[in-house]
Structure formats: structure tokens, C-alpha cells
Amino acid sequence: MAPGRTIFVVQKHAARRLHWDFRLEHGGVLWSWAVPKGPSMDPADRRLAVRVEDHALGYARFEGTIAAGSYGAGTVALWDEGFWEPPADPARDLAAGALKFRLAGRRLRGGFTLVRFRPRGGRSGDDWLLIKERDAEARPGLDAAAIEAADGVPPRAAPDSPARPARG
């Protein structure tokens, strides 16, 4: 990627349960969320995004199979990548529970918001909603499966050899 620009990556992860790993570069790591239904370009869709541990930047390029018995065991394929435009102080906004940003990727483009649920009941406080903003890039009905069908580009096939990604 280009120097001075912050990357984002979405990896389709066929683990115990299929989900999409949504990652934003910040402060030398990838802030990460697991999105069970995948991202959507439809502003009417509110996608659950569960905050998970930060990952090392090197993980952004990972594709392959994580061996059975390892954390995240399953197949990981690059689904989208590009750059994100964070607000002036993304760490402050993340801590406040509302992070607005723009994406410029192959599949995901335009404004998005991550909004944290207020912890209550059995919730951990790590549950968020990923929401597409109503802008010129919005596409009603275009969820992850429809995006794949529309562009005819499935996630890149993962290599057959087992791999273990760098953790950090």
C-alpha cells in the first residue's frame, strides 16, 4: 500500500462459523471486528460487528488455512482491501463509541460508521454495529453475497498449504 495512507482489509473467514474480519489500520496495528453477516453497501442494514483483539499489520496480507486446533482455525481469504480516511482523532472516537470514516476499496466505498452498543444485560461492551452511510456510494440490497455476485470476483482462493499467521 502507499506510504502515509492507512489501510483497511476485509477477510472472509470460514472458521467455526463463517464471518468477515473487518480491520482498520491505526497506531501500527489493525483494529479488528468480526462481522457475522458480512459488510453491506445498504444503509438499511445494521451489521453486528464484534470487537476482537488487535492484530499485527502483517496479518492484513494473510490468506490461507489456519490449522485445526489453532485459534481461528479455518480458511481465510482476502475479500476487500484499500484505504480508509479516519476522522481527526480516531482513537478518541473509538473510545467514545462512534467512529465515522470513509473507505476506498475494491468493494466497499464511501462513508461508514461503527457504533458501540451500550453494555447491558449479558453484553460485553465489545458489540458494535457497522452501518453504511447514505451517500453516493450506497447501494440498497447490496450485502456481502450480492457484492460477490455483482462484481463476479469471489474472494481469492486460499493456498492449500496450512499456514499460521503472525499474531501481535
PDB file of C-alpha atoms in Angstrom:
ATOM      1  CA  MET A   1       0.000   0.000   0.000  1.00  0.00           C
ATOM      2  CA  ALA A   2       1.063   3.622  -0.346  1.00  0.00           C
ATOM      3  CA  PRO A   3       3.140   5.247   2.389  1.00  0.00           C
ATOM      4  CA  GLY A   4       1.312   7.734   4.607  1.00  0.00           C
ATOM      5  CA  ARG A   5      -2.100   6.208   3.941  1.00  0.00           C
ATOM      6  CA  THR A   6      -3.952   3.977   6.358  1.00  0.00           C
ATOM      7  CA  ILE A   7      -5.216   0.654   5.079  1.00  0.00           C
ATOM      8  CA  PHE A   8      -8.334  -1.352   5.691  1.00  0.00           C
ATOM      9  CA  VAL A   9      -8.854  -5.003   4.879  1.00  0.00           C
ATOM     10  CA  VAL A  10     -11.791  -7.396   4.957  1.00  0.00           C
ATOM     11  CA  GLN A  11     -11.034 -11.110   5.138  1.00  0.00           C
ATOM     12  CA  LYS A  12     -13.705 -13.757   4.611  1.00  0.00           C
ATOM     13  CA  HIS A  13     -13.035 -16.267   7.372  1.00  0.00           C
ATOM     14  CA  ALA A  14     -14.571 -19.740   7.222  1.00  0.00           C
ATOM     15  CA  ALA A  15     -13.872 -20.676  10.829  1.00  0.00           C
ATOM     16  CA  ARG A  16     -16.248 -22.484  13.184  1.00  0.00           C
ATOM     17  CA  ARG A  17     -18.805 -20.006  11.857  1.00  0.00           C
ATOM     18  CA  LEU A  18     -18.445 -18.048   8.629  1.00  0.00           C
ATOM     19  CA  HIS A  19     -17.763 -14.363   9.261  1.00  0.00           C
ATOM     20  CA  TRP A  20     -15.874 -11.436   7.753  1.00  0.00           C
ATOM     21  CA  ASP A  21     -12.930  -9.904   9.626  1.00  0.00           C
ATOM     22  CA  PHE A  22     -13.112  -6.118   9.241  1.00  0.00           C
ATOM     23  CA  ARG A  23      -9.803  -4.401  10.017  1.00  0.00           C
ATOM     24  CA  LEU A  24      -8.675  -0.766  10.171  1.00  0.00           C
ATOM     25  CA  GLU A  25      -5.025   0.229  10.464  1.00  0.00           C
ATOM     26  CA  HIS A  26      -4.251   2.513  13.369  1.00  0.00           C
ATOM     27  CA  GLY A  27      -1.183   3.070  15.526  1.00  0.00           C
ATOM     28  CA  GLY A  28       0.817   0.244  13.978  1.00  0.00           C
ATOM     29  CA  VAL A  29      -1.872  -2.425  14.445  1.00  0.00           C
ATOM     30  CA  LEU A  30      -5.136  -3.496  12.843  1.00  0.00           C
ATOM     31  CA  TRP A  31      -8.217  -2.668  14.887  1.00  0.00           C
ATOM     32  CA  SER A  32     -10.437  -5.689  14.264  1.00  0.00           C
ATOM     33  CA  TRP A  33     -14.086  -6.714  14.312  1.00  0.00           C
ATOM     34  CA  ALA A  34     -15.789  -9.995  13.354  1.00  0.00           C
ATOM     35  CA  VAL A  35     -18.873  -9.314  11.202  1.00  0.00           C
ATOM     36  CA  PRO A  36     -21.070 -12.456  11.085  1.00  0.00           C
ATOM     37  CA  LYS A  37     -23.235 -11.442   8.103  1.00  0.00           C
ATOM     38  CA  GLY A  38     -20.508  -9.540   6.272  1.00  0.00           C
ATOM     39  CA  PRO A  39     -20.395  -5.868   5.364  1.00  0.00           C
ATOM     40  CA  SER A  40     -23.135  -4.253   3.325  1.00  0.00           C
ATOM     41  CA  MET A  41     -23.397  -1.282   0.994  1.00  0.00           C
ATOM     42  CA  ASP A  42     -27.076  -0.881   2.015  1.00  0.00           C
ATOM     43  CA  PRO A  43     -27.631   1.853   4.632  1.00  0.00           C
ATOM     44  CA  ALA A  44     -30.713  -0.030   5.873  1.00  0.00           C
ATOM     45  CA  ASP A  45     -28.511  -2.929   7.027  1.00  0.00           C
ATOM     46  CA  ARG A  46     -27.121  -2.745  10.535  1.00  0.00           C
ATOM     47  CA  ARG A  47     -24.389  -5.366  10.766  1.00  0.00           C
ATOM     48  CA  LEU A  48     -23.292  -6.767  14.112  1.00  0.00           C
ATOM     49  CA  ALA A  49     -19.525  -6.244  14.437  1.00  0.00           C
ATOM     50  CA  VAL A  50     -17.902  -7.874  17.470  1.00  0.00           C
ATOM     51  CA  ARG A  51     -14.654  -6.184  18.506  1.00  0.00           C
ATOM     52  CA  VAL A  52     -11.811  -8.669  18.765  1.00  0.00           C
ATOM     53  CA  GLU A  53      -8.148  -8.289  19.676  1.00  0.00           C
ATOM     54  CA  ASP A  54      -5.950  -6.010  17.602  1.00  0.00           C
ATOM     55  CA  HIS A  55      -3.865  -7.833  15.006  1.00  0.00           C
ATOM     56  CA  ALA A  56      -0.361  -7.168  13.723  1.00  0.00           C
ATOM     57  CA  LEU A  57      -0.181  -5.211  10.447  1.00  0.00           C
ATOM     58  CA  GLY A  58       1.363  -8.244   8.743  1.00  0.00           C
ATOM     59  CA  TYR A  59      -1.943 -10.040   9.171  1.00  0.00           C
ATOM     60  CA  ALA A  60      -3.539  -7.756   6.561  1.00  0.00           C
ATOM     61  CA  ARG A  61      -1.946  -9.773   3.752  1.00  0.00           C
ATOM     62  CA  PHE A  62      -2.698 -13.186   5.255  1.00  0.00           C
ATOM     63  CA  GLU A  63      -4.619 -15.715   3.205  1.00  0.00           C
ATOM     64  CA  GLY A  64      -4.573 -19.433   3.813  1.00  0.00           C
ATOM     65  CA  THR A  65      -5.662 -22.134   6.159  1.00  0.00           C
ATOM     66  CA  ILE A  66      -5.188 -21.869   9.905  1.00  0.00           C
ATOM     67  CA  ALA A  67      -4.635 -25.395  11.214  1.00  0.00           C
ATOM     68  CA  ALA A  68      -7.307 -27.199  13.205  1.00  0.00           C
ATOM     69  CA  GLY A  69      -6.789 -26.749  16.931  1.00  0.00           C
ATOM     70  CA  SER A  70      -5.335 -23.249  16.469  1.00  0.00           C
ATOM     71  CA  TYR A  71      -7.132 -20.010  17.334  1.00  0.00           C
ATOM     72  CA  GLY A  72      -9.270 -19.044  14.321  1.00  0.00           C
ATOM     73  CA  ALA A  73      -8.870 -22.449  12.625  1.00  0.00           C
ATOM     74  CA  GLY A  74     -10.297 -22.391   9.105  1.00  0.00           C
ATOM     75  CA  THR A  75      -9.774 -20.746   5.746  1.00  0.00           C
ATOM     76  CA  VAL A  76      -9.062 -17.022   5.383  1.00  0.00           C
ATOM     77  CA  ALA A  77      -9.447 -15.259   2.022  1.00  0.00           C
ATOM     78  CA  LEU A  78      -8.887 -11.595   1.180  1.00  0.00           C
ATOM     79  CA  TRP A  79     -12.327 -10.157   0.389  1.00  0.00           C
ATOM     80  CA  ASP A  80     -11.575  -6.442   0.089  1.00  0.00           C
ATOM     81  CA  GLU A  81      -8.734  -4.028   0.717  1.00  0.00           C
ATOM     82  CA  GLY A  82      -7.986  -0.378   0.252  1.00  0.00           C
ATOM     83  CA  PHE A  83      -7.544   2.778   2.246  1.00  0.00           C
ATOM     84  CA  TRP A  84      -9.606   4.371   4.964  1.00  0.00           C
ATOM     85  CA  GLU A  85      -9.898   8.013   5.862  1.00  0.00           C
ATOM     86  CA  PRO A  86     -10.201   8.276   9.622  1.00  0.00           C
ATOM     87  CA  PRO A  87     -11.514  11.312  11.479  1.00  0.00           C
ATOM     88  CA  ALA A  88      -9.075  13.726  13.109  1.00  0.00           C
ATOM     89  CA  ASP A  89      -8.799  11.608  16.280  1.00  0.00           C
ATOM     90  CA  PRO A  90      -9.972   8.046  15.568  1.00  0.00           C
ATOM     91  CA  ALA A  91      -8.765   6.691  18.940  1.00  0.00           C
ATOM     92  CA  ARG A  92     -10.915   9.251  20.767  1.00  0.00           C
ATOM     93  CA  ASP A  93     -13.938   8.464  18.591  1.00  0.00           C
ATOM     94  CA  LEU A  94     -13.436   4.717  19.046  1.00  0.00           C
ATOM     95  CA  ALA A  95     -13.237   5.172  22.830  1.00  0.00           C
ATOM     96  CA  ALA A  96     -16.407   7.304  22.692  1.00  0.00           C
ATOM     97  CA  GLY A  97     -18.200   4.501  20.844  1.00  0.00           C
ATOM     98  CA  ALA A  98     -18.899   6.169  17.488  1.00  0.00           C
ATOM     99  CA  LEU A  99     -16.320   6.041  14.697  1.00  0.00           C
ATOM    100  CA  LYS A 100     -17.197   7.594  11.316  1.00  0.00           C
ATOM    101  CA  PHE A 101     -14.864   7.031   8.372  1.00  0.00           C
ATOM    102  CA  ARG A 102     -14.615   6.673   4.601  1.00  0.00           C
ATOM    103  CA  LEU A 103     -13.434   3.595   2.712  1.00  0.00           C
ATOM    104  CA  ALA A 104     -11.862   3.429  -0.742  1.00  0.00           C
ATOM    105  CA  GLY A 105     -11.665  -0.261  -1.603  1.00  0.00           C
ATOM    106  CA  ARG A 106     -12.443  -2.622  -4.459  1.00  0.00           C
ATOM    107  CA  ARG A 107     -15.844  -3.485  -2.997  1.00  0.00           C
ATOM    108  CA  LEU A 108     -16.525  -1.133  -0.092  1.00  0.00           C
ATOM    109  CA  ARG A 109     -16.583   2.586  -0.789  1.00  0.00           C
ATOM    110  CA  GLY A 110     -17.902   5.727   0.842  1.00  0.00           C
ATOM    111  CA  GLY A 111     -18.904   6.581   4.373  1.00  0.00           C
ATOM    112  CA  PHE A 112     -19.397   4.069   7.170  1.00  0.00           C
ATOM    113  CA  THR A 113     -19.965   4.255  10.903  1.00  0.00           C
ATOM    114  CA  LEU A 114     -19.121   1.857  13.706  1.00  0.00           C
ATOM    115  CA  VAL A 115     -21.354   2.416  16.744  1.00  0.00           C
ATOM    116  CA  ARG A 116     -20.843   0.570  20.029  1.00  0.00           C
ATOM    117  CA  PHE A 117     -23.795  -0.941  21.877  1.00  0.00           C
ATOM    118  CA  ARG A 118     -24.153   0.264  25.438  1.00  0.00           C
ATOM    119  CA  PRO A 119     -23.276  -2.695  27.671  1.00  0.00           C
ATOM    120  CA  ARG A 120     -26.327  -4.111  29.421  1.00  0.00           C
ATOM    121  CA  GLY A 121     -27.545  -7.495  30.426  1.00  0.00           C
ATOM    122  CA  GLY A 122     -25.103 -10.106  29.161  1.00  0.00           C
ATOM    123  CA  ARG A 123     -23.377  -7.872  26.602  1.00  0.00           C
ATOM    124  CA  SER A 124     -19.636  -7.424  26.934  1.00  0.00           C
ATOM    125  CA  GLY A 125     -19.353  -3.888  25.594  1.00  0.00           C
ATOM    126  CA  ASP A 126     -17.473  -5.157  22.543  1.00  0.00           C
ATOM    127  CA  ASP A 127     -20.567  -5.374  20.316  1.00  0.00           C
ATOM    128  CA  TRP A 128     -20.803  -2.736  17.624  1.00  0.00           C
ATOM    129  CA  LEU A 129     -22.920  -2.023  14.558  1.00  0.00           C
ATOM    130  CA  LEU A 130     -21.268  -1.453  11.167  1.00  0.00           C
ATOM    131  CA  ILE A 131     -23.518   0.856   9.157  1.00  0.00           C
ATOM    132  CA  LYS A 132     -23.146   2.173   5.592  1.00  0.00           C
ATOM    133  CA  GLU A 133     -23.889   5.890   5.403  1.00  0.00           C
ATOM    134  CA  ARG A 134     -26.441   7.258   2.961  1.00  0.00           C
ATOM    135  CA  ASP A 135     -24.156   8.699   0.295  1.00  0.00           C
ATOM    136  CA  ALA A 136     -23.499   8.441  -3.446  1.00  0.00           C
ATOM    137  CA  GLU A 137     -21.810   5.041  -2.952  1.00  0.00           C
ATOM    138  CA  ALA A 138     -24.781   3.465  -1.107  1.00  0.00           C
ATOM    139  CA  ARG A 139     -26.469   0.551  -2.897  1.00  0.00           C
ATOM    140  CA  PRO A 140     -29.766  -0.752  -1.471  1.00  0.00           C
ATOM    141  CA  GLY A 141     -29.873  -4.549  -1.313  1.00  0.00           C
ATOM    142  CA  LEU A 142     -26.121  -4.945  -1.849  1.00  0.00           C
ATOM    143  CA  ASP A 143     -24.947  -7.149   1.029  1.00  0.00           C
ATOM    144  CA  ALA A 144     -21.783  -9.276   1.049  1.00  0.00           C
ATOM    145  CA  ALA A 145     -23.264 -12.108  -1.050  1.00  0.00           C
ATOM    146  CA  ALA A 146     -24.788  -9.663  -3.541  1.00  0.00           C
ATOM    147  CA  ILE A 147     -21.488  -7.774  -3.794  1.00  0.00           C
ATOM    148  CA  GLU A 148     -19.693 -11.012  -4.703  1.00  0.00           C
ATOM    149  CA  ALA A 149     -22.368 -11.900  -7.277  1.00  0.00           C
ATOM    150  CA  ALA A 150     -22.462  -8.388  -8.749  1.00  0.00           C
ATOM    151  CA  ASP A 151     -18.739  -7.996  -9.288  1.00  0.00           C
ATOM    152  CA  GLY A 152     -18.128 -11.617 -10.209  1.00  0.00           C
ATOM    153  CA  VAL A 153     -14.992 -11.614  -8.091  1.00  0.00           C
ATOM    154  CA  PRO A 154     -15.124 -14.237  -5.348  1.00  0.00           C
ATOM    155  CA  PRO A 155     -12.595 -13.962  -2.540  1.00  0.00           C
ATOM    156  CA  ARG A 156      -9.202 -15.083  -3.728  1.00  0.00           C
ATOM    157  CA  ALA A 157      -8.744 -18.796  -3.290  1.00  0.00           C
ATOM    158  CA  ALA A 158      -6.664 -19.606  -0.267  1.00  0.00           C
ATOM    159  CA  PRO A 159      -3.493 -21.621  -0.772  1.00  0.00           C
ATOM    160  CA  ASP A 160      -3.774 -25.342   0.003  1.00  0.00           C
ATOM    161  CA  SER A 161      -0.874 -25.392   2.434  1.00  0.00           C
ATOM    162  CA  PRO A 162      -1.644 -24.805   6.104  1.00  0.00           C
ATOM    163  CA  ALA A 163      -0.295 -21.571   7.497  1.00  0.00           C
ATOM    164  CA  ARG A 164      -0.147 -19.870  10.831  1.00  0.00           C
ATOM    165  CA  PRO A 165      -0.478 -16.085  10.655  1.00  0.00           C
ATOM    166  CA  ALA A 166       1.727 -13.784  12.651  1.00  0.00           C
ATOM    167  CA  ARG A 167      -0.059 -12.632  15.813  1.00  0.00           C
ATOM    168  CA  GLY A 168       0.618  -9.411  17.600  1.00  0.00           C
TER     169      GLY A 168
END
